[in-house]
Coordinates of C-alpha atoms in Angstrom, one line a residue:
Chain K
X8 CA 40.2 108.9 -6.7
X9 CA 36.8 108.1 -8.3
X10 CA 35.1 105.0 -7.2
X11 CA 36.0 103.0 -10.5
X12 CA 39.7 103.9 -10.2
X13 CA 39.2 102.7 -6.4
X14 CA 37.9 99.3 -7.9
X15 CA 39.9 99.0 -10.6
X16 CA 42.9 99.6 -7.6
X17 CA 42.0 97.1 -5.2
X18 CA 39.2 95.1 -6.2
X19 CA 41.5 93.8 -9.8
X20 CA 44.2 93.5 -7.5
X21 CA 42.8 91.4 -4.8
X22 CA 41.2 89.2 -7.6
X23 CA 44.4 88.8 -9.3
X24 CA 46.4 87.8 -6.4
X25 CA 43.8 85.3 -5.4
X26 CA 44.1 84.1 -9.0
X27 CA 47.6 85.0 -9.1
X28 CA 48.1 82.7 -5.5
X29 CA 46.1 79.4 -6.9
X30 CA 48.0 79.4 -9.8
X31 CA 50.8 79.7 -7.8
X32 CA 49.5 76.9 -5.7
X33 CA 49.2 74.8 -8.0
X34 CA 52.4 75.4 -10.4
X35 CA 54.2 74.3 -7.4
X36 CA 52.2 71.7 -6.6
X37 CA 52.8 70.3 -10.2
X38 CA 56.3 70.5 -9.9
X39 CA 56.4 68.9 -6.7
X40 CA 55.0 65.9 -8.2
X41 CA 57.1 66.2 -11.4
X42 CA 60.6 66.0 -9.1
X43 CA 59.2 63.0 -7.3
X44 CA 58.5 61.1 -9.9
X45 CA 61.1 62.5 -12.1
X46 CA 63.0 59.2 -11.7
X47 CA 60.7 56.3 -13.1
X48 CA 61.3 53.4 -11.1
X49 CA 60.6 50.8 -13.8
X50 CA 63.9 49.2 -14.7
X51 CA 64.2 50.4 -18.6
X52 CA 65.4 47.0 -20.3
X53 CA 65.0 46.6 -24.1
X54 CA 61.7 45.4 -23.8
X55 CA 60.6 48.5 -21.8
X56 CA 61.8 51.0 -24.2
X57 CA 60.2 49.4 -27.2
X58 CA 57.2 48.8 -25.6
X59 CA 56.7 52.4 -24.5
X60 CA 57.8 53.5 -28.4
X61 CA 55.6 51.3 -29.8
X62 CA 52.6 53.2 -27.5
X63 CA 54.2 56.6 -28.6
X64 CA 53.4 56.0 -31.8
X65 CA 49.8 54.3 -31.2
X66 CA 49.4 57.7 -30.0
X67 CA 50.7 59.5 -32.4
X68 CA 48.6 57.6 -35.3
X69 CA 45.0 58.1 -33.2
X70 CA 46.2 62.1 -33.1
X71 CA 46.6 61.6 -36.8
X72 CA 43.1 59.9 -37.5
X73 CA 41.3 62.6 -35.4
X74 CA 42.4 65.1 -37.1
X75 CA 42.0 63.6 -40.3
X76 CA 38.3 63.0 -38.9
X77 CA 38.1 66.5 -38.0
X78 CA 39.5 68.2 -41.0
X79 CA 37.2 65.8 -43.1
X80 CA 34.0 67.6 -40.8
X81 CA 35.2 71.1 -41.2
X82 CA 36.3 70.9 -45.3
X83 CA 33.0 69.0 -45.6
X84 CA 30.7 72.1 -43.9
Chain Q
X15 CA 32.3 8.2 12.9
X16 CA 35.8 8.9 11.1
X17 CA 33.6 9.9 7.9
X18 CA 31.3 11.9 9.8
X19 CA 34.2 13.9 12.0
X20 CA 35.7 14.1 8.4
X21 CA 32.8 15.7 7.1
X22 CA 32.3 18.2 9.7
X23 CA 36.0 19.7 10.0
X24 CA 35.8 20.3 6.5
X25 CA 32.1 22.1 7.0
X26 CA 33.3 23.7 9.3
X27 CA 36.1 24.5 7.4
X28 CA 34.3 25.6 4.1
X29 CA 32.3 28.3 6.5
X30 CA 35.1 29.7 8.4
X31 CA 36.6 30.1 4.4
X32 CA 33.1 31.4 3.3
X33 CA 32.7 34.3 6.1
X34 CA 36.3 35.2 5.5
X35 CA 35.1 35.9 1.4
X36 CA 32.1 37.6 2.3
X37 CA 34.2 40.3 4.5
X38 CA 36.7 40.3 1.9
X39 CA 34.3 40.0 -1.0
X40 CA 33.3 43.4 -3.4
X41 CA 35.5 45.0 -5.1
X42 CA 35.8 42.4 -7.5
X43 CA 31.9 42.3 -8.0
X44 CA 31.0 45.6 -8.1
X45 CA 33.9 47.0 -10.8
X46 CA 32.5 44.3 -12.9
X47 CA 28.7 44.8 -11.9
X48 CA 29.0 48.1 -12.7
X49 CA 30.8 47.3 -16.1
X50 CA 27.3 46.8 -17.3
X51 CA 26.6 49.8 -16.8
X52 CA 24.1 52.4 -19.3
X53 CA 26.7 52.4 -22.2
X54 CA 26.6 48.2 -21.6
X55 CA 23.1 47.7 -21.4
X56 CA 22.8 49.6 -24.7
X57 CA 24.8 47.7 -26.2
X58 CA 23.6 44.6 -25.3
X59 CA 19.9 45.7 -25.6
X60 CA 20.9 46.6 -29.2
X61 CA 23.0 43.8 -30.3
X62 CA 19.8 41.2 -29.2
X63 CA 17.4 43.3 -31.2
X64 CA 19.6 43.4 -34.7
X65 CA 20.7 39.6 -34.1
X66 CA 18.9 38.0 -31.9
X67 CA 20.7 35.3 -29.7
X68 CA 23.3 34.8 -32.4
X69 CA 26.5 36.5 -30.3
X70 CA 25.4 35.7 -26.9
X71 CA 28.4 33.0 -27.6
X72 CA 30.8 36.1 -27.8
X73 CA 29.8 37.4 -24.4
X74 CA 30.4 35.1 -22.7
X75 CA 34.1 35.0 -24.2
X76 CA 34.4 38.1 -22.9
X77 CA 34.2 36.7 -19.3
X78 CA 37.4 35.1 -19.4
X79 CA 38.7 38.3 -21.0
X80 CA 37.8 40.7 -18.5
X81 CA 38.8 38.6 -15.5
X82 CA 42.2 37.7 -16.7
X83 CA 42.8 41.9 -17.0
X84 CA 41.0 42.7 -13.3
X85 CA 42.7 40.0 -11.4
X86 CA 46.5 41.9 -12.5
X87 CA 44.9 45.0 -10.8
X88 CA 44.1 42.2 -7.9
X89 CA 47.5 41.9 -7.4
X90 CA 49.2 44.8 -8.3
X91 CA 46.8 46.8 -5.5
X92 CA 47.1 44.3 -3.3
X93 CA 51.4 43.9 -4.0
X94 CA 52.0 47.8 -4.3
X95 CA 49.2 49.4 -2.2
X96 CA 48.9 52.5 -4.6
X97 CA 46.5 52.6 -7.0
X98 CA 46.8 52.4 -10.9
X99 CA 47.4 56.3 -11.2
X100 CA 50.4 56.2 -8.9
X101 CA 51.4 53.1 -10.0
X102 CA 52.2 54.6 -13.3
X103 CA 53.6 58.0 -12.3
X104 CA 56.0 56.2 -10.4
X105 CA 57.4 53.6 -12.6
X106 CA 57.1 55.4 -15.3
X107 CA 57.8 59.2 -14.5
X108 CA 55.8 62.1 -14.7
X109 CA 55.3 62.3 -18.4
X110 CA 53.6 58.8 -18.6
X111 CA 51.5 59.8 -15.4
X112 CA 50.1 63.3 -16.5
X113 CA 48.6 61.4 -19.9
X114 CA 47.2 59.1 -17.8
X115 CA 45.6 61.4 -15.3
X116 CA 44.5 63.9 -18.0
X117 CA 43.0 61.4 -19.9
X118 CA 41.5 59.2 -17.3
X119 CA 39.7 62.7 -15.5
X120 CA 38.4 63.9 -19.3
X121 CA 37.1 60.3 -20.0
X122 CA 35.2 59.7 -16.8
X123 CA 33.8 63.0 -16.9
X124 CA 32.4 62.2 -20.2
X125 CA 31.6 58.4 -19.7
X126 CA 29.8 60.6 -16.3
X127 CA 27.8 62.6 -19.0
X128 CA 26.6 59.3 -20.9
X129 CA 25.5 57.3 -17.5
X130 CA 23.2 60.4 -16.5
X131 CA 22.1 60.4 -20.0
X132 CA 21.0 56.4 -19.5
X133 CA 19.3 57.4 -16.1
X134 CA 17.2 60.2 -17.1
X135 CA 16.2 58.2 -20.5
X136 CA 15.4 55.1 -18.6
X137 CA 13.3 57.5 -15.2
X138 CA 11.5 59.0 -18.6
X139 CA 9.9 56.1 -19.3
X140 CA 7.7 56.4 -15.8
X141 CA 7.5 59.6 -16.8
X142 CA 10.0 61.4 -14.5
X143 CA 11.4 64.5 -15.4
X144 CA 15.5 65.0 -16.2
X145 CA 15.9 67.6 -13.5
X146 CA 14.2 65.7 -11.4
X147 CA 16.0 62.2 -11.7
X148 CA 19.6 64.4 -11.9
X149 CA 19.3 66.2 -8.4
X150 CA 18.0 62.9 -7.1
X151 CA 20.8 61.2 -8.4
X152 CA 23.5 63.8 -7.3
X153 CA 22.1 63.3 -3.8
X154 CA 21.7 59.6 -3.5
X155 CA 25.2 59.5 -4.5
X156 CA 26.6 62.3 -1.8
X157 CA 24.8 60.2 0.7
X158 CA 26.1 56.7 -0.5
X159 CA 29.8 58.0 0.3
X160 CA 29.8 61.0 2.8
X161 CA 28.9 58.5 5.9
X162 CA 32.8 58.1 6.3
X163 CA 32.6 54.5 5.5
X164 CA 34.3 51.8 3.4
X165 CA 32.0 48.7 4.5
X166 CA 29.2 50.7 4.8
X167 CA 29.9 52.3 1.2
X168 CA 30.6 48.9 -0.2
X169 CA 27.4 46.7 1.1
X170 CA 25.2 49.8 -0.4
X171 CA 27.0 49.6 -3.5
X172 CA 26.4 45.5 -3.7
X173 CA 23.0 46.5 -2.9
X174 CA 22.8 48.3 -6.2
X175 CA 24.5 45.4 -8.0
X176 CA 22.0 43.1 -6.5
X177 CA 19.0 44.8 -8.7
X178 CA 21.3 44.7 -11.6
X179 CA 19.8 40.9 -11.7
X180 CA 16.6 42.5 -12.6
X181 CA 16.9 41.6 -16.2
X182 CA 17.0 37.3 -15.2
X183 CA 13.3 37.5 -13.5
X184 CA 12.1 39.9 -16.4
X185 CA 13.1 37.9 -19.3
X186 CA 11.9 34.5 -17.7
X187 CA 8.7 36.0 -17.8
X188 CA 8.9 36.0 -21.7
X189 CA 9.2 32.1 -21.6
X190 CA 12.4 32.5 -23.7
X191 CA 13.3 29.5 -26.1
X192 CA 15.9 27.9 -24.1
X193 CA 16.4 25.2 -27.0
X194 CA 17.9 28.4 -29.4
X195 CA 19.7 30.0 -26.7
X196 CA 21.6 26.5 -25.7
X197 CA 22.4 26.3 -29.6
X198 CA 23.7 29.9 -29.2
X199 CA 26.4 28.8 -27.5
X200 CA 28.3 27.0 -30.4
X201 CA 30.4 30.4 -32.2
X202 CA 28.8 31.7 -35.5
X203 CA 27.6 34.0 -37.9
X204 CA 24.5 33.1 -39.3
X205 CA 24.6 35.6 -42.5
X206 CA 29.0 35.5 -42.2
X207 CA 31.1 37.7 -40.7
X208 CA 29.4 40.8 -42.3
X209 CA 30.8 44.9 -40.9
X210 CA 27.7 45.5 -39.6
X211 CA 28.2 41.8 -37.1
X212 CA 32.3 43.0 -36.9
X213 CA 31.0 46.6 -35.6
X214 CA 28.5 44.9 -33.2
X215 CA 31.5 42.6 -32.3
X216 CA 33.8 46.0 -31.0
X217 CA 30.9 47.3 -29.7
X218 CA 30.6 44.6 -26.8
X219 CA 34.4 44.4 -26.6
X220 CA 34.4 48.4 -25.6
X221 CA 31.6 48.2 -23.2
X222 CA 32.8 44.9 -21.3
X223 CA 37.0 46.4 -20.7
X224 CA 37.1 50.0 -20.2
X225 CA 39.8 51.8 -18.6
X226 CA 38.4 53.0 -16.0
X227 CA 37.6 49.6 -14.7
X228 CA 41.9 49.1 -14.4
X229 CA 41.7 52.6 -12.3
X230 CA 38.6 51.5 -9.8
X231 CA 39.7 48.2 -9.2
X232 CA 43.3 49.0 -8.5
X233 CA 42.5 51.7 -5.7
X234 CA 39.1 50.2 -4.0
X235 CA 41.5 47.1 -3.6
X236 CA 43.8 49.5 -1.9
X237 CA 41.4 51.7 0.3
X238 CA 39.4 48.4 1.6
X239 CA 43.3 47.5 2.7
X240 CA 43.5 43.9 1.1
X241 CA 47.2 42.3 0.7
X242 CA 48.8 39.5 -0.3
X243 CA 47.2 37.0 1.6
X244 CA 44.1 38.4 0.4
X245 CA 44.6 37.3 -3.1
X246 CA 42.8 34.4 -3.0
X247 CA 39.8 35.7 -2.2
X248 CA 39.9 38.9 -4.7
X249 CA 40.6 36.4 -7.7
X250 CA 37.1 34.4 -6.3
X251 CA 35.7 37.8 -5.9
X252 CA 36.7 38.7 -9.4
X253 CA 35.9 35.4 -10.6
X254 CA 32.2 35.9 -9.4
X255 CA 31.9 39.4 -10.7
X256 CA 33.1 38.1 -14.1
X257 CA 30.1 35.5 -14.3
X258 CA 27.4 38.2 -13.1
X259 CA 28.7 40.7 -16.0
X260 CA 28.4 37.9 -18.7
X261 CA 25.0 36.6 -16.8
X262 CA 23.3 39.9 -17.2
X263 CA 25.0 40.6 -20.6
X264 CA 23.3 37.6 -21.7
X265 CA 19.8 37.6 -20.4
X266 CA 19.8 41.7 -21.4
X267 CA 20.1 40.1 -25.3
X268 CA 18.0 37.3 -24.5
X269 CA 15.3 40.1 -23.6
X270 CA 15.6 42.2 -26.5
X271 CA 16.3 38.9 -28.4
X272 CA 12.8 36.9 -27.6
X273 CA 10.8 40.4 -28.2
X274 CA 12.2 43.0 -30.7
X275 CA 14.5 40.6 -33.1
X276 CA 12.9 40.2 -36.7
X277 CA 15.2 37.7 -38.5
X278 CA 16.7 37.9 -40.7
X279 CA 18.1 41.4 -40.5
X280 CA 16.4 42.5 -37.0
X281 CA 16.1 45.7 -36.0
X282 CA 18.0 49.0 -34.9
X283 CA 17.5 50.4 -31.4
X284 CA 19.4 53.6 -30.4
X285 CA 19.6 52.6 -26.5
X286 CA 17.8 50.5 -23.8
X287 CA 15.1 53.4 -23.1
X288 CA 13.8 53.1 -26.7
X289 CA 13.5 49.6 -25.9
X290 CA 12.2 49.4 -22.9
X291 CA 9.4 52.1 -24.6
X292 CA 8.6 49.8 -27.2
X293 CA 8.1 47.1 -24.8
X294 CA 5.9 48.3 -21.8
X295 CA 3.2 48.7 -24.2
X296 CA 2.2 45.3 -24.7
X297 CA 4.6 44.0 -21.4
X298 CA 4.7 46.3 -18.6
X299 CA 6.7 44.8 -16.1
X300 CA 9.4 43.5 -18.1
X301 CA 9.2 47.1 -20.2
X302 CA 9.6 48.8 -16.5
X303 CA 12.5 46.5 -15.7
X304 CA 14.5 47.0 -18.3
X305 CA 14.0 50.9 -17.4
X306 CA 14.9 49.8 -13.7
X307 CA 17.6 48.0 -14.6
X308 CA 19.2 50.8 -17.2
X309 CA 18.3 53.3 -14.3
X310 CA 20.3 51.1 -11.9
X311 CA 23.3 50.2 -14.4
X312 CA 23.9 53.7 -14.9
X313 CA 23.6 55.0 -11.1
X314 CA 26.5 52.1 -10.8
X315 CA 28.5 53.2 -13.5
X316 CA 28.4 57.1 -12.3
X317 CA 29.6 55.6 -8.2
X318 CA 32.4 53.5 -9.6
X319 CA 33.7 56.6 -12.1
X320 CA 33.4 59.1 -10.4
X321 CA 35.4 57.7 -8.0
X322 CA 38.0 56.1 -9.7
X323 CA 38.9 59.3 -11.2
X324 CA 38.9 61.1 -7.4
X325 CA 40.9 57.8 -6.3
X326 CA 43.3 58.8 -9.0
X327 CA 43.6 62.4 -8.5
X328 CA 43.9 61.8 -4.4
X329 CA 46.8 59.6 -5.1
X330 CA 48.7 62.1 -7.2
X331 CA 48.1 64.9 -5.6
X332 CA 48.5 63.7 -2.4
X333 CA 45.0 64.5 -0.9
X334 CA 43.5 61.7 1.7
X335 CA 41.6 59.9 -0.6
X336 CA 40.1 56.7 1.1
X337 CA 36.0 56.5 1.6
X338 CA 37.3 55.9 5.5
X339 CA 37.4 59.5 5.6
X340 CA 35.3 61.9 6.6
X341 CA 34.3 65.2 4.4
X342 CA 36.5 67.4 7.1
X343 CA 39.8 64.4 6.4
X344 CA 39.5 64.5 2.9
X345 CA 38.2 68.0 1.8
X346 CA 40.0 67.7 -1.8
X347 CA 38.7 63.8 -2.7
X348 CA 34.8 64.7 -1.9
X349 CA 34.6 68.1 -3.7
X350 CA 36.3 66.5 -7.3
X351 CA 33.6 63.8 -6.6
X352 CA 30.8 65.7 -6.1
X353 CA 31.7 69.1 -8.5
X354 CA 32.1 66.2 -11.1
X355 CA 29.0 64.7 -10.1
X356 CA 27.0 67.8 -10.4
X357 CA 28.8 69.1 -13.8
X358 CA 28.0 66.0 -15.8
X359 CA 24.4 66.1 -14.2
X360 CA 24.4 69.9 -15.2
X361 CA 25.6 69.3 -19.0
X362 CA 22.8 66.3 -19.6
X363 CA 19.9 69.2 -18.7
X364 CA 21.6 72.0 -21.1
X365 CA 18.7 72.3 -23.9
X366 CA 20.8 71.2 -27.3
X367 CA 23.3 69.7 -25.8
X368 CA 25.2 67.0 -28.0
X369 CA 24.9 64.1 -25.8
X370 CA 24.7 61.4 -28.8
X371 CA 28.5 63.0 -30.3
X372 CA 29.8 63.0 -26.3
X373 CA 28.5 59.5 -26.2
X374 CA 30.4 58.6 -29.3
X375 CA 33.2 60.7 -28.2
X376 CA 33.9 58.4 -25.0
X377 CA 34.4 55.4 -27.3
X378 CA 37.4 57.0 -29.1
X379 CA 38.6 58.8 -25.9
X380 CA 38.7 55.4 -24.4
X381 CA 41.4 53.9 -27.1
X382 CA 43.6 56.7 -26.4
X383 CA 44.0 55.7 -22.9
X384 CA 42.9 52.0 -23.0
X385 CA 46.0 50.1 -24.7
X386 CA 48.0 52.5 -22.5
X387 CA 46.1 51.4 -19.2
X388 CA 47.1 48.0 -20.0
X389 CA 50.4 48.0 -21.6
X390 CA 51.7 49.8 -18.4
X391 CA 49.8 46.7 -16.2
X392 CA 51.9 43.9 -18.3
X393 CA 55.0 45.7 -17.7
X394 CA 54.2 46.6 -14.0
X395 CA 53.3 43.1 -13.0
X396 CA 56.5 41.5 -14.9
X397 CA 58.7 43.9 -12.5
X398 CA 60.1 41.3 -9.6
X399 CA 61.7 44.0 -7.7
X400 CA 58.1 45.4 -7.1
X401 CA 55.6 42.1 -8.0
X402 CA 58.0 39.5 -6.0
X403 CA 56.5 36.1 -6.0
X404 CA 53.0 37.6 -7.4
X405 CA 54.5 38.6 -10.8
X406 CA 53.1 37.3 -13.8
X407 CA 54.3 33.8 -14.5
X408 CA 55.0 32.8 -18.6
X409 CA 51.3 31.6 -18.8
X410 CA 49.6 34.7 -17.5
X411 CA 51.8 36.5 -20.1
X412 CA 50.7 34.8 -22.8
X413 CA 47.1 34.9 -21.4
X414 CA 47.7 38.6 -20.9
X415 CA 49.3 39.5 -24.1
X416 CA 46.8 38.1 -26.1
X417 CA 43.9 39.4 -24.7
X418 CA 45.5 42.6 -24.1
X419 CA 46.2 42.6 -28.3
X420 CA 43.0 41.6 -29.2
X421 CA 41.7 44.1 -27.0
X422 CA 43.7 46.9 -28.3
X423 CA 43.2 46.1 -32.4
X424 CA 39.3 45.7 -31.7
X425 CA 38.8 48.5 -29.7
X426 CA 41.2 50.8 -32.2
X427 CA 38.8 49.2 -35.1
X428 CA 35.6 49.9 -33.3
X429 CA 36.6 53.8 -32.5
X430 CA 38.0 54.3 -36.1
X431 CA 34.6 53.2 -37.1
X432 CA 32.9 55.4 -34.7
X433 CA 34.5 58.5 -36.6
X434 CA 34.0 56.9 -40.0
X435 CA 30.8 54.8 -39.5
X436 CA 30.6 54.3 -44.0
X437 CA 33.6 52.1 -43.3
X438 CA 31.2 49.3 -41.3
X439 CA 27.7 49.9 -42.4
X440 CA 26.7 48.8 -45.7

């Protein structure tokens, strides 16, 4: 085994676990949080729900102006 | 002897309430000290030299503003004991949490970027290298929090907030004319409500409420352990924080006002350390205190960020995340605060780096997570089953709501015309 195949072997492998176990980490980690807060505690009344729409689609409209914004940049260069 | 037995209990009674605010006094004053921070100044700095003392009316509207939306965080900290962050993920699930995380983390680190920009400009003008001011900056600030400390955090911090006052002294010294500032208190627009005044107008609405603000408050209320019984206080706390941030606001344009405003147009400055360079030729010491006092604003603005964006991830991820704790308690907290610390420093010394678009990038950033930030604190405090007695009542609503609007269509207006600046310059 040459010295490359050796590195290539245990040295990718070693990285990629270590990688490989972080990510692991923190997927889990993620979805930890995700099932304890997976039911909002908020009481959803009418108000709620529109409110929370109505700052959806704020949202949605600045995504819309930036990328207006940034198509107007790029077809501009 | 009535009167005087009268007089003493309630002497004695004003100073047993008065050393019970002072230990319980600080958040409050230093989220909104530090809300003048290098973004703030320059703004202020800028709207006195293009009109004068013409808006200082405006600021101090903005008082009012900014304390009705901190005293809700008063509460909901003090009520809840979680900070904003968790607050959110757990009322309103994950999906509303992760967009506020995301975007709280990506704005601070940028808003980070922009107050080491306003330190290194302002050190420049004593001539004080970038490298130089940044790994002095990165240290002063590992060494304010990494003595495992709250109080001892907190009294340094006020410290800080203390020289933020710098401006008052320097702009007395320009004998300012006190007959045109008292007249600037009656609302107007001496040449009408031109874009260029409307622009000026958002600008000094986005500096004074930003969202991290919602975030610091919220969680230093939380780690220096105040509850319900310590509302009181946090609302005078607030209260006195709210007069300082329209004090300095004020006298920062009175400055720039008395020396660099040519009516009737005035002129355009592109932030406080171009001012305080044109001034410290002909008037050194106020010229070096308005660098001081940029250098300071943005030192305060980088502690409070920085660690309302650890506060927020220690909460979520469930790291210990109080200043109480040492480095070996709370690993996690201290190395997002210092790696962020030492990034942003990083990015301001890159050769070519666009510093001028990142500060212009925060302003629109800060809209995506601004109305959301506050949306999500009307709803939270109108909850009884978590507010109880301290929910909002029908007047705080109304108060709430309408600053909250205004807040959300001038600060949508001012970043739409940061990306198209035609729309508001003629």
């Amino acid at each position: 085994m040459s010295i490359e195949d050796e590195y290539n072997e245990y040295g990718d492998i070693s990285e990629g676990s270590l990688l490989g176990r972080t990510f692991k980490r923190w997927t889990a980690k993620i979805k930890e949080i995700n099932k304890k807060y997976s039911q909002p505690r908020l009481k959803m009344t009418p108000l709620v729900k529109v409110s929370l729409l109505v700052l959806r689609l704020y949202l949605i409209m600045l995504v819309i102006i930036l990328v207006y914004k940034f198509y107007t940049v790029v077809s501009f260069r | 002897m009535q009167l005087g037995a009268n007089f003493f209990y309630k002497y004695r009674r004003f100073v047993k309430w008065l050393s019970l605010y002072l230990t319980l006094a600080g958040p409050g004053i230093i989220v909104m000290v530090a809300d003048n921070d290098a973004g703030g100044i320059t703004t202020y700095a800028a709207t006195g030299a293009k009109f004068g003392f013409n808006l200082i009316w405006f600021i101090i509207l903005l008082g009012p503003a900014a304390f009705a939306v901190q005293e809700m965080c008063v509460r909901l900290g003090a009520v809840t004991k979680r900070g904003h962050a968790e607050a959110i993920f757990d009322a309103f699930g994950p999906f509303w949490g992760w967009f506020s995380l995301m975007d709280l983390g990506f704005l601070d680190f940028l808003t980070l970027i922009s107050e080491f920009v306003g330190m290194t400009a302002a050190m420049s003008v004593f001539g004080v290298p970038p490298v130089v001011t940044v790994i002095a900056v990165c240290i002063l600030m590992m060494l304010i929090v990494m003595h495992g400390r709250y109080w001892t955090w907190e009294k340094l911090v006020l410290l800080f907030c203390g020289l933020n006052l710098i401006y008052i002294p320097a702009t007395l010294l320009l004998h300012p004319d006190f007959g045109a500032i008292q007249r600037s208190f009656v609302p107007s627009f001496p040449n009408g409500l031109t874009p260029e005044i409307f622009f000026f107008l958002m600008a000094n609405i986005g500096t004074t409420i930003a969202p991290w603000m919602l975030f610091f408050h919220q969680s230093s209320v939380v780690d220096k352990g105040l509850t319900e019984k310590d509302i009181p206080f946090a609302r005078w706390d607030t209260l006195i924080g709210s007069f300082f941030v329209v004090l300095v606001a004020a006298f920062v344009m009175i400055l720039t006002g008395t020396l660099l405003y040519k009516p009737p147009n005035g002129i355009d400055i592109g932030n406080a350390a171009q001012a305080a360079h044109a001034i410290i030729g002909s008037y050194p010491l106020v010229g070096a205190a308005l660098a001081i006092g940029l250098f300071d604003a943005g030192l305060l603005g980088a502690i409070c960020i920085s660690l309302a964006s650890s506060w927020a991830m220690g909460e979520v991820f469930g790291w210990a995340h109080s200043i109480n704790n040492k480095i070996s308690e709370a690993p996690m907290f201290y190395a997002y605060y210092i790696l962020s610390l030492i990034v942003a420093g990083t990015v301001v010394l890159i050769p070519g780096a666009p510093l001028v678009l990142i500060t212009l990038f925060v302003q629109v950033i800060a809209v995506t997570l601004l109305p959301a930030a506050l949306v999500f604190l009307i709803l939270l405090l109108n909850q009884e089953e978590l507010m109880g007695k301290y929910k909002n009542t029908f007047l705080q609503n109304v108060i709430g709501l309408s600053i909250v609007t205004m807040i959300v269509v001038l600060s949508t207006l001012y970043a739409i015309s940061v990306l198209f600046p035609e729309m508001f310059h003629q």
